[in-house]
Amino acid sequence: MESIAVWQGAVLGGIVSWIVLASHLNLTQKLRSLLQPWVAHHVVTGTPTILQIQSFQHGFLDALFSGFSCVVSVPFYTAFLPLLFWSGHSKLARQMTLLIAFCDYTGNCVKDVVSAPRPTSPPVRRITATKDEEENAMEYGLPSSHTLNTVCLSGYLLHYVLTCTQYEDAYVKFVGISLACLFVALIGLGRIYLGMHSLVDVLGGLIIGLVILVFWLSVDECVDSFVVSGQNVTSFWAALSFLLLFAYPTPELPTPSFEYHTAFNGVALGIVSGIQQTYYQFHHDAVPHLFTPELTIPVLVGRMLVGIPTIVLVKFCSKGLSKWTLPVVSNTLGIPIKSTSYIPMLNGSVNGKNSDKLTHGGYLRKLFSQLDAFDVDTGIRFLQYAGLAWSVVDLVPSIFSHLSL
């Protein structure tokens, strides 16, 4: 028990030390001054390559690559991950959820540190077929998050399938790896064709994704063992999630990247806390899987019809409760707050240049400065997604149990 407390304290202490050191040494600005000119130069010089690829413009290709982009988008994760949990593949689902959160944090940190532009449009033709894509276009370019996430998720999914099925056939492995590589290539090519990224962005996403995938494959079993049977799991992960809201670089200009990180950070906490509480009831290895007599297609459809509205309702209630409680708690503790969107009456409490910086969490000054206000939207967003994720693995399976689904 003592050794567990020591390593958990060491991890949290290391993050706090990093926050202090990064803020004191102004590491973000120094790294940006080194990396941004190089990346921006390659974005500009890569424009002819983008235009050459876009010269094959066709309505079919527009629809194809827009569709591929949706496959690795936030709405897709929202539907796909609960489906994995409710179809009996809890281990795969929780590993992919944590991997997505890790990819999102790493990729968005790099984006906002470098703060490199996307390809200039025009002359590049940019296609944003969905609202999600329009928001993605507001982020910085390097790395391509779609490429990074595709490398990690397709690679891990392939590893999981081959491990569980214990295929030893070299031909099967070759086909699986080939399909994964083809999918990654199509996603990367699609990001360039749609005008969302330059070649350097896609290559950056590919390299960072491969590094993350190799790292995750070496620690996934340890992480999973800790989540399902470790000690102080919920309290440790809550502290970790809180610190990660501050261990995030301030971008050159405000973008939605920090909002995405906050959401996935909350999702990870909700999944971990829920799994920790209900693993032996709903998520152990012996639970029924899809296509078994205990879990047929009609049962899964029933689960989706009950589960999806429930998690949406929980998200709505979590957001409403957070909008009411966080301002009260902040005022009680004397913490100055503002809101950029969720609470209109708090809009504009901080003006000018400081307001832009505060939107993204910043560093240690947000914890201690009496002159700056904390954007309460960060806490609201974090809690609503934590509540949604918790309901996926705790509340909804409990409802399934009562309904014999």
Short mmCIF file of C-alpha atoms in Angstrom, two decimals:
data_model
loop_
_atom_site.label_atom_id
_atom_site.label_comp_id
_atom_site.label_asym_id
_atom_site.label_seq_id
_atom_site.Cartn_x
_atom_site.Cartn_y
_atom_site.Cartn_z
CA MET A 1 0.00 0.00 0.00
CA GLU A 2 2.81 2.38 0.90
CA SER A 3 4.68 1.69 -2.35
CA ILE A 4 1.48 2.36 -4.32
CA ALA A 5 1.00 5.71 -2.62
CA VAL A 6 4.64 6.55 -3.31
CA TRP A 7 4.51 6.00 -7.08
CA GLN A 8 1.16 7.72 -7.41
CA GLY A 9 2.46 10.69 -5.44
CA ALA A 10 5.61 10.70 -7.56
CA VAL A 11 3.58 10.83 -10.80
CA LEU A 12 1.37 13.67 -9.60
CA GLY A 13 4.33 15.50 -8.11
CA GLY A 14 6.20 15.16 -11.39
CA ILE A 15 3.32 16.72 -13.31
CA VAL A 16 3.11 19.63 -10.85
CA SER A 17 6.87 20.13 -11.16
CA TRP A 18 6.57 20.12 -14.95
CA ILE A 19 3.80 22.74 -14.83
CA VAL A 20 5.92 24.99 -12.63
CA LEU A 21 9.08 24.47 -14.68
CA ALA A 22 7.34 24.99 -18.03
CA SER A 23 5.71 28.18 -16.79
CA HIS A 24 8.87 29.54 -15.19
CA LEU A 25 11.11 28.82 -18.17
CA ASN A 26 8.47 29.78 -20.75
CA LEU A 27 9.10 26.51 -22.58
CA THR A 28 6.10 26.84 -24.90
CA GLN A 29 7.34 30.07 -26.43
CA LYS A 30 10.89 28.77 -26.77
CA LEU A 31 9.80 25.57 -28.48
CA ARG A 32 7.43 27.49 -30.73
CA SER A 33 10.16 29.87 -31.84
CA LEU A 34 12.24 26.87 -32.90
CA LEU A 35 9.57 24.73 -34.56
CA GLN A 36 6.97 27.10 -35.99
CA PRO A 37 9.11 28.73 -38.75
CA TRP A 38 10.29 25.34 -40.01
CA VAL A 39 6.79 23.87 -40.10
CA ALA A 40 5.23 27.00 -41.62
CA HIS A 41 7.87 26.96 -44.36
CA HIS A 42 7.02 23.36 -45.26
CA VAL A 43 3.30 24.15 -45.24
CA VAL A 44 3.88 26.95 -47.78
CA THR A 45 6.26 24.95 -49.97
CA GLY A 46 3.87 21.99 -49.84
CA THR A 47 1.00 23.96 -51.36
CA PRO A 48 1.81 22.90 -54.97
CA THR A 49 1.60 19.26 -53.87
CA ILE A 50 -1.85 19.86 -52.39
CA LEU A 51 -3.02 21.63 -55.55
CA GLN A 52 -1.72 18.78 -57.67
CA ILE A 53 -3.66 16.24 -55.58
CA GLN A 54 -6.77 18.44 -55.73
CA SER A 55 -6.51 18.62 -59.52
CA PHE A 56 -8.19 15.19 -59.50
CA GLN A 57 -11.27 16.82 -57.95
CA HIS A 58 -14.45 14.77 -58.31
CA GLY A 59 -17.72 14.63 -56.42
CA PHE A 60 -17.15 10.95 -55.61
CA LEU A 61 -13.75 11.69 -54.06
CA ASP A 62 -15.23 14.60 -52.10
CA ALA A 63 -17.85 12.29 -50.60
CA LEU A 64 -15.41 9.40 -50.08
CA PHE A 65 -12.78 11.34 -48.18
CA SER A 66 -15.37 13.34 -46.23
CA GLY A 67 -16.90 10.03 -45.17
CA PHE A 68 -13.52 8.66 -44.11
CA SER A 69 -12.98 11.79 -42.00
CA CYS A 70 -16.25 11.14 -40.18
CA VAL A 71 -15.09 7.62 -39.25
CA VAL A 72 -12.42 9.06 -36.93
CA SER A 73 -14.43 12.02 -35.68
CA VAL A 74 -15.84 12.80 -32.22
CA PRO A 75 -19.47 11.87 -33.17
CA PHE A 76 -18.22 8.48 -34.37
CA TYR A 77 -16.40 7.84 -31.08
CA THR A 78 -19.55 8.84 -29.18
CA ALA A 79 -21.53 6.03 -30.84
CA PHE A 80 -18.79 3.44 -31.41
CA LEU A 81 -17.28 3.25 -27.92
CA PRO A 82 -20.58 2.69 -26.05
CA LEU A 83 -21.40 0.02 -28.65
CA LEU A 84 -18.16 -1.76 -27.77
CA PHE A 85 -18.91 -1.64 -24.04
CA TRP A 86 -22.49 -2.84 -24.45
CA SER A 87 -21.56 -5.65 -26.87
CA GLY A 88 -19.36 -7.31 -24.25
CA HIS A 89 -15.96 -6.06 -25.44
CA SER A 90 -15.25 -4.00 -22.34
CA LYS A 91 -11.49 -4.49 -22.29
CA LEU A 92 -11.10 -3.33 -25.88
CA ALA A 93 -13.48 -0.43 -25.28
CA ARG A 94 -11.74 0.89 -22.16
CA GLN A 95 -8.31 0.52 -23.73
CA MET A 96 -9.37 2.38 -26.88
CA THR A 97 -11.04 5.10 -24.81
CA LEU A 98 -7.90 5.74 -22.79
CA LEU A 99 -5.77 5.52 -25.93
CA ILE A 100 -7.98 8.12 -27.67
CA ALA A 101 -7.69 10.43 -24.65
CA PHE A 102 -3.90 10.01 -24.67
CA CYS A 103 -3.70 10.63 -28.43
CA ASP A 104 -5.94 13.68 -28.14
CA TYR A 105 -3.86 15.17 -25.33
CA THR A 106 -0.54 14.53 -27.04
CA GLY A 107 -1.63 15.65 -30.49
CA ASN A 108 -3.36 18.81 -29.30
CA CYS A 109 -0.42 19.74 -27.07
CA VAL A 110 1.86 19.55 -30.11
CA LYS A 111 -0.65 21.53 -32.19
CA ASP A 112 -0.83 24.37 -29.68
CA VAL A 113 2.89 24.40 -28.89
CA VAL A 114 3.88 24.69 -32.55
CA SER A 115 0.83 26.79 -33.56
CA ALA A 116 1.59 26.18 -37.23
CA PRO A 117 -0.94 27.23 -39.87
CA ARG A 118 -3.04 24.98 -42.05
CA PRO A 119 -2.74 25.33 -45.84
CA THR A 120 -3.94 28.72 -47.01
CA SER A 121 -7.40 28.68 -48.57
CA PRO A 122 -7.51 29.93 -51.30
CA PRO A 123 -5.57 28.84 -53.35
CA VAL A 124 -6.15 25.50 -51.61
CA ARG A 125 -9.77 24.27 -51.82
CA ARG A 126 -10.95 23.36 -48.31
CA ILE A 127 -13.96 21.03 -47.96
CA THR A 128 -15.76 20.99 -44.61
CA ALA A 129 -18.79 18.78 -45.08
CA THR A 130 -19.83 18.69 -41.40
CA LYS A 131 -19.92 21.03 -38.43
CA ASP A 132 -17.27 18.87 -36.80
CA GLU A 133 -14.97 19.48 -39.76
CA GLU A 134 -15.61 23.24 -39.58
CA GLU A 135 -14.45 23.19 -35.96
CA ASN A 136 -11.43 21.07 -36.87
CA ALA A 137 -10.45 23.71 -39.43
CA MET A 138 -10.17 26.24 -36.59
CA GLU A 139 -7.34 24.25 -34.99
CA TYR A 140 -3.68 24.51 -35.89
CA GLY A 141 -2.26 22.10 -38.46
CA LEU A 142 0.64 19.98 -37.19
CA PRO A 143 0.06 17.12 -36.52
CA SER A 144 -2.95 15.77 -38.38
CA SER A 145 -5.14 14.43 -35.57
CA HIS A 146 -7.09 12.22 -37.99
CA THR A 147 -3.88 10.54 -39.16
CA LEU A 148 -2.51 10.22 -35.63
CA ASN A 149 -5.73 8.72 -34.25
CA THR A 150 -6.14 6.36 -37.19
CA VAL A 151 -2.62 4.97 -36.78
CA CYS A 152 -3.17 4.34 -33.06
CA LEU A 153 -6.71 2.99 -33.15
CA SER A 154 -6.40 0.79 -36.24
CA GLY A 155 -3.03 -0.49 -35.02
CA TYR A 156 -4.33 -1.28 -31.56
CA LEU A 157 -7.52 -2.85 -32.90
CA LEU A 158 -5.47 -5.09 -35.19
CA HIS A 159 -3.20 -6.05 -32.26
CA TYR A 160 -6.20 -6.86 -30.08
CA VAL A 161 -7.93 -9.00 -32.72
CA LEU A 162 -4.78 -10.97 -33.53
CA THR A 163 -4.04 -11.46 -29.83
CA CYS A 164 -7.55 -12.58 -28.86
CA THR A 165 -8.02 -14.89 -31.82
CA GLN A 166 -4.42 -16.15 -31.54
CA TYR A 167 -3.98 -16.27 -35.29
CA GLU A 168 -0.55 -17.64 -36.20
CA ASP A 169 -1.15 -17.65 -39.95
CA ALA A 170 1.35 -15.25 -41.54
CA TYR A 171 -1.06 -14.62 -44.43
CA VAL A 172 -3.82 -13.44 -42.07
CA LYS A 173 -1.40 -11.12 -40.30
CA PHE A 174 -0.16 -9.76 -43.62
CA VAL A 175 -3.71 -9.05 -44.81
CA GLY A 176 -4.60 -7.36 -41.50
CA ILE A 177 -1.51 -5.16 -41.52
CA SER A 178 -2.04 -4.31 -45.21
CA LEU A 179 -5.65 -3.25 -44.61
CA ALA A 180 -4.64 -1.11 -41.62
CA CYS A 181 -1.88 0.56 -43.65
CA LEU A 182 -4.28 1.16 -46.55
CA PHE A 183 -6.82 2.77 -44.24
CA VAL A 184 -4.17 5.04 -42.70
CA ALA A 185 -2.95 6.01 -46.18
CA LEU A 186 -6.49 6.84 -47.33
CA ILE A 187 -7.11 8.97 -44.24
CA GLY A 188 -3.83 10.84 -44.72
CA LEU A 189 -4.43 11.34 -48.44
CA GLY A 190 -7.98 12.45 -47.71
CA ARG A 191 -6.83 15.13 -45.27
CA ILE A 192 -4.61 16.58 -48.01
CA TYR A 193 -7.26 16.23 -50.72
CA LEU A 194 -9.84 18.02 -48.53
CA GLY A 195 -7.39 20.90 -48.01
CA MET A 196 -7.35 20.37 -44.24
CA HIS A 197 -3.66 19.51 -43.93
CA SER A 198 -0.37 19.73 -45.74
CA LEU A 199 2.01 16.83 -46.28
CA VAL A 200 4.15 17.80 -43.27
CA ASP A 201 1.07 17.69 -41.01
CA VAL A 202 0.17 14.18 -42.18
CA LEU A 203 3.74 12.92 -41.82
CA GLY A 204 3.88 14.46 -38.34
CA GLY A 205 0.65 12.68 -37.38
CA LEU A 206 1.98 9.40 -38.79
CA ILE A 207 5.26 9.58 -36.86
CA ILE A 208 3.71 10.69 -33.55
CA GLY A 209 0.97 8.06 -33.95
CA LEU A 210 3.50 5.27 -34.44
CA VAL A 211 5.46 6.40 -31.37
CA ILE A 212 2.30 6.49 -29.24
CA LEU A 213 1.16 3.09 -30.56
CA VAL A 214 4.48 1.41 -29.71
CA PHE A 215 4.43 2.99 -26.26
CA TRP A 216 0.81 1.99 -25.60
CA LEU A 217 1.37 -1.61 -26.66
CA SER A 218 4.10 -1.83 -24.04
CA VAL A 219 1.98 -0.48 -21.17
CA ASP A 220 -1.64 -1.36 -22.02
CA GLU A 221 -1.80 -4.46 -19.82
CA CYS A 222 -0.31 -2.60 -16.85
CA VAL A 223 -2.76 0.28 -17.30
CA ASP A 224 -5.71 -2.09 -17.61
CA SER A 225 -4.67 -4.06 -14.53
CA PHE A 226 -4.43 -0.83 -12.55
CA VAL A 227 -7.84 0.40 -13.74
CA VAL A 228 -9.73 -2.79 -12.89
CA SER A 229 -7.98 -3.88 -9.69
CA GLY A 230 -5.61 -1.15 -8.50
CA GLN A 231 -5.78 0.84 -5.28
CA ASN A 232 -6.70 4.55 -4.99
CA VAL A 233 -7.65 4.39 -8.67
CA THR A 234 -10.50 6.91 -8.70
CA SER A 235 -8.81 9.43 -6.43
CA PHE A 236 -5.53 9.16 -8.33
CA TRP A 237 -7.21 9.52 -11.73
CA ALA A 238 -9.29 12.46 -10.53
CA ALA A 239 -6.14 14.25 -9.37
CA LEU A 240 -4.37 13.33 -12.62
CA SER A 241 -7.27 14.63 -14.72
CA PHE A 242 -7.36 17.89 -12.78
CA LEU A 243 -3.63 18.48 -13.24
CA LEU A 244 -3.83 17.71 -16.96
CA LEU A 245 -6.20 20.65 -17.34
CA PHE A 246 -3.27 22.87 -16.38
CA ALA A 247 -0.42 20.85 -17.90
CA TYR A 248 -1.42 22.19 -21.31
CA PRO A 249 0.33 24.81 -23.46
CA THR A 250 -1.19 28.18 -24.25
CA PRO A 251 -1.54 28.49 -28.05
CA GLU A 252 -0.60 31.56 -30.03
CA LEU A 253 -4.31 32.23 -30.66
CA PRO A 254 -7.41 30.53 -29.18
CA THR A 255 -8.52 27.30 -30.89
CA PRO A 256 -10.95 24.49 -29.97
CA SER A 257 -8.07 22.08 -29.19
CA PHE A 258 -8.17 22.63 -25.42
CA GLU A 259 -11.93 22.05 -25.43
CA TYR A 260 -11.41 18.65 -27.09
CA HIS A 261 -8.73 17.78 -24.56
CA THR A 262 -11.02 18.76 -21.69
CA ALA A 263 -13.83 16.58 -23.04
CA PHE A 264 -11.68 13.48 -23.54
CA ASN A 265 -10.00 14.08 -20.19
CA GLY A 266 -13.44 13.97 -18.58
CA VAL A 267 -14.40 10.87 -20.56
CA ALA A 268 -11.29 9.05 -19.32
CA LEU A 269 -12.12 9.89 -15.70
CA GLY A 270 -15.73 8.78 -16.10
CA ILE A 271 -14.73 5.47 -17.69
CA VAL A 272 -12.03 4.72 -15.12
CA SER A 273 -14.19 5.57 -12.10
CA GLY A 274 -17.15 3.59 -13.47
CA ILE A 275 -15.08 0.52 -14.38
CA GLN A 276 -13.40 0.58 -10.98
CA GLN A 277 -16.78 0.40 -9.26
CA THR A 278 -18.58 -2.11 -11.51
CA TYR A 279 -15.89 -4.30 -13.09
CA TYR A 280 -16.94 -7.51 -11.37
CA GLN A 281 -20.63 -6.86 -12.08
CA PHE A 282 -20.64 -5.79 -15.73
CA HIS A 283 -17.16 -5.70 -17.28
CA HIS A 284 -15.26 -8.84 -16.34
CA ASP A 285 -13.89 -11.21 -18.99
CA ALA A 286 -16.77 -13.67 -18.67
CA VAL A 287 -19.57 -11.27 -19.65
CA PRO A 288 -21.58 -12.37 -22.73
CA HIS A 289 -20.28 -11.19 -26.07
CA LEU A 290 -22.24 -10.28 -29.17
CA PHE A 291 -23.44 -13.23 -31.31
CA THR A 292 -23.66 -15.54 -28.30
CA PRO A 293 -27.04 -16.94 -27.12
CA GLU A 294 -26.99 -14.51 -24.18
CA LEU A 295 -26.36 -11.43 -26.37
CA THR A 296 -28.10 -11.51 -29.73
CA ILE A 297 -28.55 -8.71 -32.26
CA PRO A 298 -32.10 -7.86 -31.02
CA VAL A 299 -30.77 -7.58 -27.45
CA LEU A 300 -27.99 -5.25 -28.60
CA VAL A 301 -30.51 -3.12 -30.49
CA GLY A 302 -32.59 -2.93 -27.32
CA ARG A 303 -29.52 -1.87 -25.38
CA MET A 304 -28.79 0.89 -27.88
CA LEU A 305 -32.40 2.13 -27.81
CA VAL A 306 -32.25 2.35 -24.01
CA GLY A 307 -28.61 3.33 -23.60
CA ILE A 308 -28.15 6.18 -26.09
CA PRO A 309 -31.05 8.34 -24.79
CA THR A 310 -29.91 7.63 -21.23
CA ILE A 311 -26.34 8.84 -21.73
CA VAL A 312 -27.58 11.90 -23.63
CA LEU A 313 -29.90 12.70 -20.71
CA VAL A 314 -27.06 12.21 -18.20
CA LYS A 315 -24.85 14.55 -20.23
CA PHE A 316 -27.61 17.18 -20.26
CA CYS A 317 -28.20 16.83 -16.51
CA SER A 318 -24.47 16.87 -15.72
CA LYS A 319 -24.07 20.07 -17.71
CA GLY A 320 -27.03 21.74 -15.97
CA LEU A 321 -25.85 20.67 -12.51
CA SER A 322 -22.30 21.87 -13.23
CA LYS A 323 -23.55 25.24 -14.48
CA TRP A 324 -25.33 25.68 -11.16
CA THR A 325 -22.78 24.28 -8.71
CA LEU A 326 -19.43 25.44 -10.09
CA PRO A 327 -20.16 29.19 -9.89
CA VAL A 328 -21.49 28.72 -6.33
CA VAL A 329 -18.42 26.77 -5.24
CA SER A 330 -16.07 29.22 -6.96
CA ASN A 331 -17.70 32.22 -5.33
CA THR A 332 -17.63 30.48 -1.95
CA LEU A 333 -13.88 29.83 -2.31
CA GLY A 334 -13.25 33.33 -3.64
CA ILE A 335 -12.07 32.10 -7.05
CA PRO A 336 -12.70 34.71 -9.80
CA ILE A 337 -14.48 33.12 -12.75
CA LYS A 338 -15.76 33.93 -16.20
CA SER A 339 -17.66 32.05 -18.88
CA THR A 340 -17.10 32.28 -22.63
CA SER A 341 -20.28 30.47 -23.68
CA TYR A 342 -22.15 28.37 -21.11
CA ILE A 343 -23.22 31.07 -18.61
CA PRO A 344 -24.15 34.32 -20.42
CA MET A 345 -24.26 36.40 -17.24
CA LEU A 346 -20.55 35.72 -16.71
CA ASN A 347 -19.56 36.69 -20.25
CA GLY A 348 -17.14 39.58 -20.56
CA SER A 349 -15.95 39.57 -16.96
CA VAL A 350 -12.41 39.52 -18.33
CA ASN A 351 -11.70 41.58 -21.43
CA GLY A 352 -8.95 42.08 -23.95
CA LYS A 353 -5.82 40.08 -24.40
CA ASN A 354 -6.02 38.23 -21.10
CA SER A 355 -9.43 36.81 -22.04
CA ASP A 356 -8.00 35.03 -25.06
CA LYS A 357 -5.27 33.44 -23.02
CA LEU A 358 -7.55 32.36 -20.23
CA THR A 359 -9.83 30.46 -22.56
CA HIS A 360 -7.20 27.73 -22.79
CA GLY A 361 -6.39 26.97 -19.18
CA GLY A 362 -2.86 28.35 -19.25
CA TYR A 363 -0.38 27.30 -16.59
CA LEU A 364 0.13 27.73 -12.87
CA ARG A 365 -0.95 31.36 -12.79
CA LYS A 366 -4.55 30.19 -13.14
CA LEU A 367 -4.34 28.49 -9.78
CA PHE A 368 -2.83 31.31 -7.79
CA SER A 369 -3.25 34.63 -9.56
CA GLN A 370 -5.84 36.89 -7.97
CA LEU A 371 -6.03 39.05 -11.06
CA ASP A 372 -7.07 36.41 -13.56
CA ALA A 373 -10.43 34.65 -13.78
CA PHE A 374 -10.84 30.95 -14.37
CA ASP A 375 -13.03 30.01 -17.34
CA VAL A 376 -15.76 27.99 -15.65
CA ASP A 377 -16.68 26.50 -19.03
CA THR A 378 -13.64 24.22 -18.65
CA GLY A 379 -15.05 22.68 -15.48
CA ILE A 380 -18.55 22.39 -16.93
CA ARG A 381 -17.29 20.67 -20.06
CA PHE A 382 -15.08 18.33 -18.03
CA LEU A 383 -17.86 17.28 -15.66
CA GLN A 384 -20.53 16.78 -18.31
CA TYR A 385 -18.32 14.41 -20.31
CA ALA A 386 -17.19 12.63 -17.15
CA GLY A 387 -20.85 12.09 -16.28
CA LEU A 388 -21.64 10.84 -19.77
CA ALA A 389 -18.77 8.33 -19.72
CA TRP A 390 -19.63 7.14 -16.20
CA SER A 391 -23.19 6.43 -17.30
CA VAL A 392 -21.94 4.30 -20.21
CA VAL A 393 -20.14 1.84 -17.91
CA ASP A 394 -22.10 2.13 -14.65
CA LEU A 395 -25.63 3.55 -14.83
CA VAL A 396 -26.67 2.12 -18.21
CA PRO A 397 -25.42 -1.46 -17.53
CA SER A 398 -27.36 -1.32 -14.25
CA ILE A 399 -30.49 -0.44 -16.23
CA PHE A 400 -29.76 -3.29 -18.64
CA SER A 401 -29.54 -5.64 -15.69
CA HIS A 402 -32.93 -4.53 -14.34
CA LEU A 403 -34.51 -4.83 -17.79
CA SER A 404 -32.83 -8.21 -18.44
CA LEU A 405 -31.13 -6.86 -21.55
#
